[in-house]
Amino acid sequence: MKAWVSHPTPDPAVAVLEAAGLDVQVGGDPAGADGVLAHLIQTVDADFLDRVGPQLQVVANFAVGTNNIDIAACHARSVVVTNTPDVLTAAVAEHALALLLGAAKHVAEGDRMIRAGKWIGWSANQIQTVELRGKTLGIVGMGRTGRELARMAEVALGMNVISSRPLPLQDVLAQADVVSLHVPLKPETTHLIGAAELALMKPSAILLNIARGPVVDEAALAEALAARTIRAAALDVFENEPVVHPALLACENAVLSPHLGSATAETRSAMARLAAENVAAVLLGDGPKTPVSR
Ligand code: GLV
């Protein structure tokens, strides 16, 4: 049986697939594959499934988010879909914490200032940063990564945490000093944060997005940042990756990171192993380890 891997994948993905006795093909034509290991930049829709063929049994996403996959189209063809939950929770929450601190402490802006030769030496008021202790962190989407960021912010930073479960989103937006997004991308979460929602946030608030780009209306965010109706935003994901809205690039108060949430060596290797094990388990008849139901 053939396993098709959409893009070069960290160890031990290929080794796990080969140890299961599968012929492995990385990239190229997916036609004839029995199992697919897909990166989040691989669209898996009805067209793709037709190209692969009716023998396909499993699509294992190398990500926890599955918005690149038409799950209904897979299930209609009895193709199992899996993702990589849990193994990336720590890395993603750590990255959210890095974005939080980066925005609050003006890390990238200060770096740019030094490199541009604009640092005039120590001064009491060149850049004013944000103290986080005692401030309120609002988590939108209290899943695995949201809970882990909340724990780290409480323990390490002394922040208070509120969340969209049970509070209405509007209350979280109005009360939080930092709003962090952790929802999956679905039709109902597309542009969850637009002009109206940004207008509810405090002028001193920071917005973090480590979920998926289209959860935020980037044009509306750029306007809010430029007009300083919110203080700052830190983004690991973008509406149209790798293109970033030009108005955002012009905002000194936007911290930008190139979708690195799960990029630690430990996590990428654990994701590679889990995705490959899902392909092998389904093809060998053992059933998926981490199936996605919808
Ligand atoms: C990364 O973005 C993931 O969903 O795993």
Short mmCIF file of C-alpha atoms and ligand atoms in Angstrom, two decimals:
data_model
loop_
_atom_site.label_atom_id
_atom_site.label_comp_id
_atom_site.label_asym_id
_atom_site.label_seq_id
_atom_site.Cartn_x
_atom_site.Cartn_y
_atom_site.Cartn_z
CA MET A 1 0.00 0.00 0.00
CA LYS A 2 1.09 3.54 -0.72
CA ALA A 3 1.40 6.47 1.67
CA TRP A 4 1.63 9.89 0.06
CA VAL A 5 3.22 12.66 2.14
CA SER A 6 2.33 16.13 0.86
CA HIS A 7 5.59 17.86 1.82
CA PRO A 8 8.96 16.93 3.33
CA THR A 9 8.18 16.08 6.96
CA PRO A 10 10.44 15.87 10.02
CA ASP A 11 11.63 12.52 11.34
CA PRO A 12 10.32 10.01 12.12
CA ALA A 13 7.36 10.31 9.71
CA VAL A 14 8.86 8.36 6.80
CA ALA A 15 10.51 5.82 9.10
CA VAL A 16 7.20 5.09 10.86
CA LEU A 17 5.40 4.66 7.53
CA GLU A 18 8.14 2.39 6.14
CA ALA A 19 8.26 0.33 9.32
CA ALA A 20 4.54 -0.35 8.72
CA GLY A 21 5.46 -1.79 5.32
CA LEU A 22 4.11 1.11 3.28
CA ASP A 23 5.60 2.51 0.07
CA VAL A 24 6.24 6.16 0.82
CA GLN A 25 6.11 8.97 -1.71
CA VAL A 26 6.86 12.56 -0.68
CA GLY A 27 5.29 15.17 -2.96
CA GLY A 28 4.39 14.69 -6.61
CA ASP A 29 1.21 13.01 -7.79
CA PRO A 30 -0.99 11.64 -4.97
CA ALA A 31 -2.98 9.37 -7.34
CA GLY A 32 -3.30 5.82 -6.06
CA ALA A 33 -2.42 6.59 -2.42
CA ASP A 34 -4.11 4.53 0.30
CA GLY A 35 -3.10 7.00 2.98
CA VAL A 36 -2.25 10.71 2.86
CA LEU A 37 -0.16 12.66 5.36
CA ALA A 38 -1.10 16.29 4.67
CA HIS A 39 0.49 19.52 5.83
CA LEU A 40 -1.83 22.43 6.61
CA ILE A 41 -0.85 24.08 3.32
CA GLN A 42 -2.29 21.09 1.42
CA THR A 43 -5.95 21.60 0.52
CA VAL A 44 -7.87 18.33 0.82
CA ASP A 45 -11.19 18.93 -0.93
CA ALA A 46 -13.45 16.86 -3.19
CA ASP A 47 -11.20 17.54 -6.22
CA PHE A 48 -8.12 16.35 -4.36
CA LEU A 49 -9.94 13.23 -3.11
CA ASP A 50 -11.05 12.44 -6.68
CA ARG A 51 -7.46 12.79 -7.88
CA VAL A 52 -6.22 10.39 -5.19
CA GLY A 53 -8.88 7.79 -5.98
CA PRO A 54 -11.44 5.54 -4.26
CA GLN A 55 -8.81 3.34 -2.56
CA LEU A 56 -7.93 6.20 -0.17
CA GLN A 57 -8.65 5.27 3.45
CA VAL A 58 -7.10 7.97 5.62
CA VAL A 59 -6.00 11.61 5.58
CA ALA A 60 -3.74 12.39 8.54
CA ASN A 61 -3.24 16.11 9.02
CA PHE A 62 0.16 17.30 10.27
CA ALA A 63 -1.59 19.93 12.43
CA VAL A 64 -4.28 20.17 15.06
CA GLY A 65 -6.38 22.58 12.99
CA THR A 66 -8.15 20.85 10.10
CA ASN A 67 -9.57 23.80 8.18
CA ASN A 68 -7.52 22.75 5.12
CA ILE A 69 -9.58 19.54 4.94
CA ASP A 70 -13.17 19.15 3.75
CA ILE A 71 -14.07 16.66 6.47
CA ALA A 72 -17.61 16.08 5.16
CA ALA A 73 -16.22 15.22 1.71
CA CYS A 74 -13.77 12.77 3.32
CA HIS A 75 -16.44 11.13 5.45
CA ALA A 76 -18.80 10.89 2.44
CA ARG A 77 -16.07 8.74 0.83
CA SER A 78 -15.47 6.78 4.09
CA VAL A 79 -12.03 8.38 4.41
CA VAL A 80 -10.90 8.73 8.04
CA VAL A 81 -9.49 12.13 9.04
CA THR A 82 -7.00 12.55 11.88
CA ASN A 83 -5.09 15.47 13.41
CA THR A 84 -2.28 15.97 15.96
CA PRO A 85 -3.84 17.16 19.23
CA ASP A 86 -2.04 17.36 22.59
CA VAL A 87 1.52 16.95 21.26
CA LEU A 88 1.67 20.61 20.27
CA THR A 89 -0.17 22.20 23.19
CA ALA A 90 2.95 23.27 25.11
CA ALA A 91 4.75 24.66 22.05
CA VAL A 92 1.75 26.67 20.85
CA ALA A 93 0.99 28.06 24.31
CA GLU A 94 4.67 28.99 24.75
CA HIS A 95 4.56 30.79 21.43
CA ALA A 96 1.43 32.66 22.48
CA LEU A 97 3.27 33.68 25.65
CA ALA A 98 6.21 34.87 23.54
CA LEU A 99 3.84 36.98 21.42
CA LEU A 100 2.17 38.32 24.56
CA LEU A 101 5.48 39.36 26.09
CA GLY A 102 6.82 40.55 22.75
CA ALA A 103 3.88 42.92 22.27
CA ALA A 104 3.70 44.07 25.91
CA LYS A 105 7.44 44.70 26.14
CA HIS A 106 7.90 46.11 22.60
CA VAL A 107 10.64 43.57 21.86
CA ALA A 108 10.52 43.73 18.05
CA GLU A 109 9.99 47.50 18.02
CA GLY A 110 13.00 48.03 20.28
CA ASP A 111 15.11 45.73 18.12
CA ARG A 112 14.09 47.70 15.02
CA MET A 113 14.89 50.98 16.78
CA ILE A 114 18.42 49.85 17.68
CA ARG A 115 19.16 48.48 14.21
CA ALA A 116 17.86 51.68 12.62
CA GLY A 117 20.30 53.70 14.73
CA LYS A 118 17.39 55.49 16.44
CA TRP A 119 18.22 54.57 20.03
CA ILE A 120 19.31 57.73 21.77
CA GLY A 121 20.56 55.97 24.90
CA TRP A 122 18.74 55.31 28.17
CA SER A 123 15.85 57.63 28.59
CA ALA A 124 12.90 57.55 30.98
CA ASN A 125 10.28 57.75 28.27
CA GLN A 126 11.52 56.59 24.87
CA ILE A 127 9.23 53.54 24.85
CA GLN A 128 6.69 52.77 27.56
CA THR A 129 5.95 49.07 27.98
CA VAL A 130 3.03 47.22 29.59
CA GLU A 131 3.15 45.61 33.03
CA LEU A 132 1.13 42.37 32.94
CA ARG A 133 0.88 41.48 36.62
CA GLY A 134 -2.70 41.88 37.82
CA LYS A 135 -3.96 42.51 34.29
CA THR A 136 -6.78 40.46 32.74
CA LEU A 137 -6.16 37.88 30.03
CA GLY A 138 -9.28 37.00 28.00
CA ILE A 139 -9.13 33.61 26.33
CA VAL A 140 -11.43 33.12 23.35
CA GLY A 141 -11.72 29.36 22.87
CA MET A 142 -10.85 27.53 26.09
CA GLY A 143 -9.45 24.39 24.46
CA ARG A 144 -6.06 22.81 25.02
CA THR A 145 -3.84 25.73 24.00
CA GLY A 146 -6.14 28.32 25.59
CA ARG A 147 -6.09 26.50 28.91
CA GLU A 148 -2.31 26.09 28.82
CA LEU A 149 -1.71 29.78 28.06
CA ALA A 150 -4.14 30.69 30.85
CA ARG A 151 -2.20 28.48 33.28
CA MET A 152 1.15 29.96 32.29
CA ALA A 153 -0.14 33.54 32.48
CA GLU A 154 -1.63 32.94 35.94
CA VAL A 155 1.37 31.11 37.37
CA ALA A 156 4.25 32.94 35.69
CA LEU A 157 2.82 36.43 35.24
CA GLY A 158 0.17 36.79 37.93
CA MET A 159 -2.52 37.65 35.39
CA ASN A 160 -6.24 37.12 35.98
CA VAL A 161 -7.96 34.97 33.39
CA ILE A 162 -11.46 35.25 31.97
CA SER A 163 -12.79 33.27 29.05
CA SER A 164 -15.49 33.02 26.41
CA ARG A 165 -16.71 29.96 28.28
CA PRO A 166 -18.91 30.96 30.18
CA LEU A 167 -18.71 34.71 29.44
CA PRO A 168 -20.19 36.15 26.23
CA LEU A 169 -17.50 37.16 23.73
CA GLN A 170 -18.54 40.81 24.04
CA ASP A 171 -17.82 40.78 27.79
CA VAL A 172 -14.41 39.16 27.30
CA LEU A 173 -13.51 41.76 24.67
CA ALA A 174 -14.68 44.66 26.84
CA GLN A 175 -12.98 43.49 30.04
CA ALA A 176 -9.67 41.99 28.92
CA ASP A 177 -6.34 43.79 28.78
CA VAL A 178 -5.08 41.02 26.52
CA VAL A 179 -7.40 39.00 24.24
CA SER A 180 -5.97 35.71 22.96
CA LEU A 181 -7.69 33.69 20.21
CA HIS A 182 -7.68 29.87 20.36
CA VAL A 183 -10.72 28.86 18.29
CA PRO A 184 -10.61 26.51 15.29
CA LEU A 185 -11.33 28.10 11.90
CA LYS A 186 -14.90 27.30 10.84
CA PRO A 187 -17.55 29.27 8.95
CA GLU A 188 -18.85 30.59 12.28
CA THR A 189 -15.40 31.74 13.48
CA THR A 190 -14.37 33.40 10.21
CA HIS A 191 -13.90 37.13 10.98
CA LEU A 192 -15.03 36.44 14.55
CA ILE A 193 -12.98 39.54 15.34
CA GLY A 194 -13.91 42.38 12.99
CA ALA A 195 -14.38 46.13 13.28
CA ALA A 196 -17.34 45.85 15.68
CA GLU A 197 -15.50 43.48 18.02
CA LEU A 198 -12.28 45.52 17.92
CA ALA A 199 -14.36 48.56 18.87
CA LEU A 200 -15.43 46.78 22.07
CA MET A 201 -11.83 46.34 23.21
CA LYS A 202 -10.06 48.74 25.55
CA PRO A 203 -7.77 51.30 23.86
CA SER A 204 -5.01 49.82 26.03
CA ALA A 205 -5.73 46.23 24.94
CA ILE A 206 -3.48 43.78 23.09
CA LEU A 207 -4.88 41.17 20.65
CA LEU A 208 -3.08 37.84 20.14
CA ASN A 209 -3.84 35.40 17.30
CA ILE A 210 -2.12 32.02 17.23
CA ALA A 211 -5.23 30.23 15.90
CA ARG A 212 -5.91 30.83 12.20
CA GLY A 213 -5.59 34.07 10.24
CA PRO A 214 -9.16 34.36 8.93
CA VAL A 215 -10.50 34.42 12.52
CA VAL A 216 -9.47 38.10 12.41
CA ASP A 217 -10.47 40.64 9.75
CA GLU A 218 -6.93 41.83 8.97
CA ALA A 219 -8.01 45.04 7.24
CA ALA A 220 -10.17 46.03 10.23
CA LEU A 221 -7.33 45.14 12.60
CA ALA A 222 -4.85 47.27 10.66
CA GLU A 223 -7.27 50.19 10.89
CA ALA A 224 -7.70 49.75 14.63
CA LEU A 225 -3.93 49.54 15.14
CA ALA A 226 -3.23 52.58 12.97
CA ALA A 227 -5.93 54.59 14.76
CA ARG A 228 -4.70 53.21 18.13
CA THR A 229 -8.22 52.21 19.13
CA ILE A 230 -6.39 49.16 20.49
CA ARG A 231 -2.81 49.30 21.66
CA ALA A 232 -1.15 46.40 19.85
CA ALA A 233 -1.59 43.03 18.19
CA ALA A 234 0.69 40.03 17.91
CA LEU A 235 -0.06 37.56 15.14
CA ASP A 236 1.38 34.15 14.26
CA VAL A 237 -1.20 33.50 11.55
CA PHE A 238 -2.57 35.51 8.65
CA GLU A 239 -5.62 35.54 6.41
CA ASN A 240 -3.72 34.79 3.22
CA GLU A 241 -0.38 33.23 4.21
CA PRO A 242 2.34 34.00 3.32
CA VAL A 243 0.92 37.34 2.19
CA VAL A 244 0.42 39.82 5.02
CA HIS A 245 -1.97 42.75 4.62
CA PRO A 246 0.25 45.71 3.61
CA ALA A 247 -1.48 47.99 6.12
CA LEU A 248 -0.42 45.63 8.91
CA LEU A 249 3.20 45.71 7.74
CA ALA A 250 3.09 49.47 8.23
CA CYS A 251 1.95 49.21 11.87
CA GLU A 252 4.74 49.60 14.42
CA ASN A 253 2.32 48.17 17.01
CA ALA A 254 1.85 44.87 15.15
CA VAL A 255 4.15 42.01 16.15
CA LEU A 256 4.37 39.50 13.29
CA SER A 257 5.56 35.91 13.43
CA PRO A 258 5.54 33.49 10.46
CA HIS A 259 3.19 30.70 11.70
CA LEU A 260 5.73 29.22 14.12
CA GLY A 261 3.34 28.11 16.89
CA SER A 262 4.21 24.42 16.79
CA ALA A 263 7.72 24.84 15.39
CA THR A 264 9.82 23.39 18.21
CA ALA A 265 11.98 20.37 17.33
CA GLU A 266 10.29 18.28 20.02
CA THR A 267 6.79 19.11 18.89
CA ARG A 268 7.37 18.80 15.15
CA SER A 269 8.88 15.37 15.70
CA ALA A 270 5.95 14.30 17.92
CA MET A 271 3.50 15.62 15.30
CA ALA A 272 5.35 13.72 12.55
CA ARG A 273 5.23 10.50 14.56
CA LEU A 274 1.54 10.86 15.45
CA ALA A 275 0.46 11.73 11.90
CA ALA A 276 2.41 8.77 10.45
CA GLU A 277 1.10 6.44 13.16
CA ASN A 278 -2.45 7.48 12.25
CA VAL A 279 -1.84 6.60 8.58
CA ALA A 280 -0.27 3.27 9.51
CA ALA A 281 -2.92 2.38 12.10
CA VAL A 282 -5.81 2.90 9.69
CA LEU A 283 -4.11 1.07 6.81
CA LEU A 284 -3.16 -1.87 9.05
CA GLY A 285 -6.73 -2.08 10.33
CA ASP A 286 -6.10 -0.92 13.89
CA GLY A 287 -8.27 2.20 13.70
CA PRO A 288 -7.10 5.82 13.98
CA LYS A 289 -5.33 7.11 17.12
CA THR A 290 -6.69 10.66 16.98
CA PRO A 291 -9.68 10.85 14.61
CA VAL A 292 -11.49 14.10 13.87
CA SER A 293 -15.26 13.78 13.84
CA ARG A 294 -16.27 17.11 12.30
C1 GLV B 1 -0.79 24.53 13.38
O1 GLV B 1 -1.09 25.59 12.96
C2 GLV B 1 -1.70 23.49 13.75
O2 GLV B 1 -2.93 23.63 13.60
O3 GLV B 1 -1.21 22.44 14.18
#
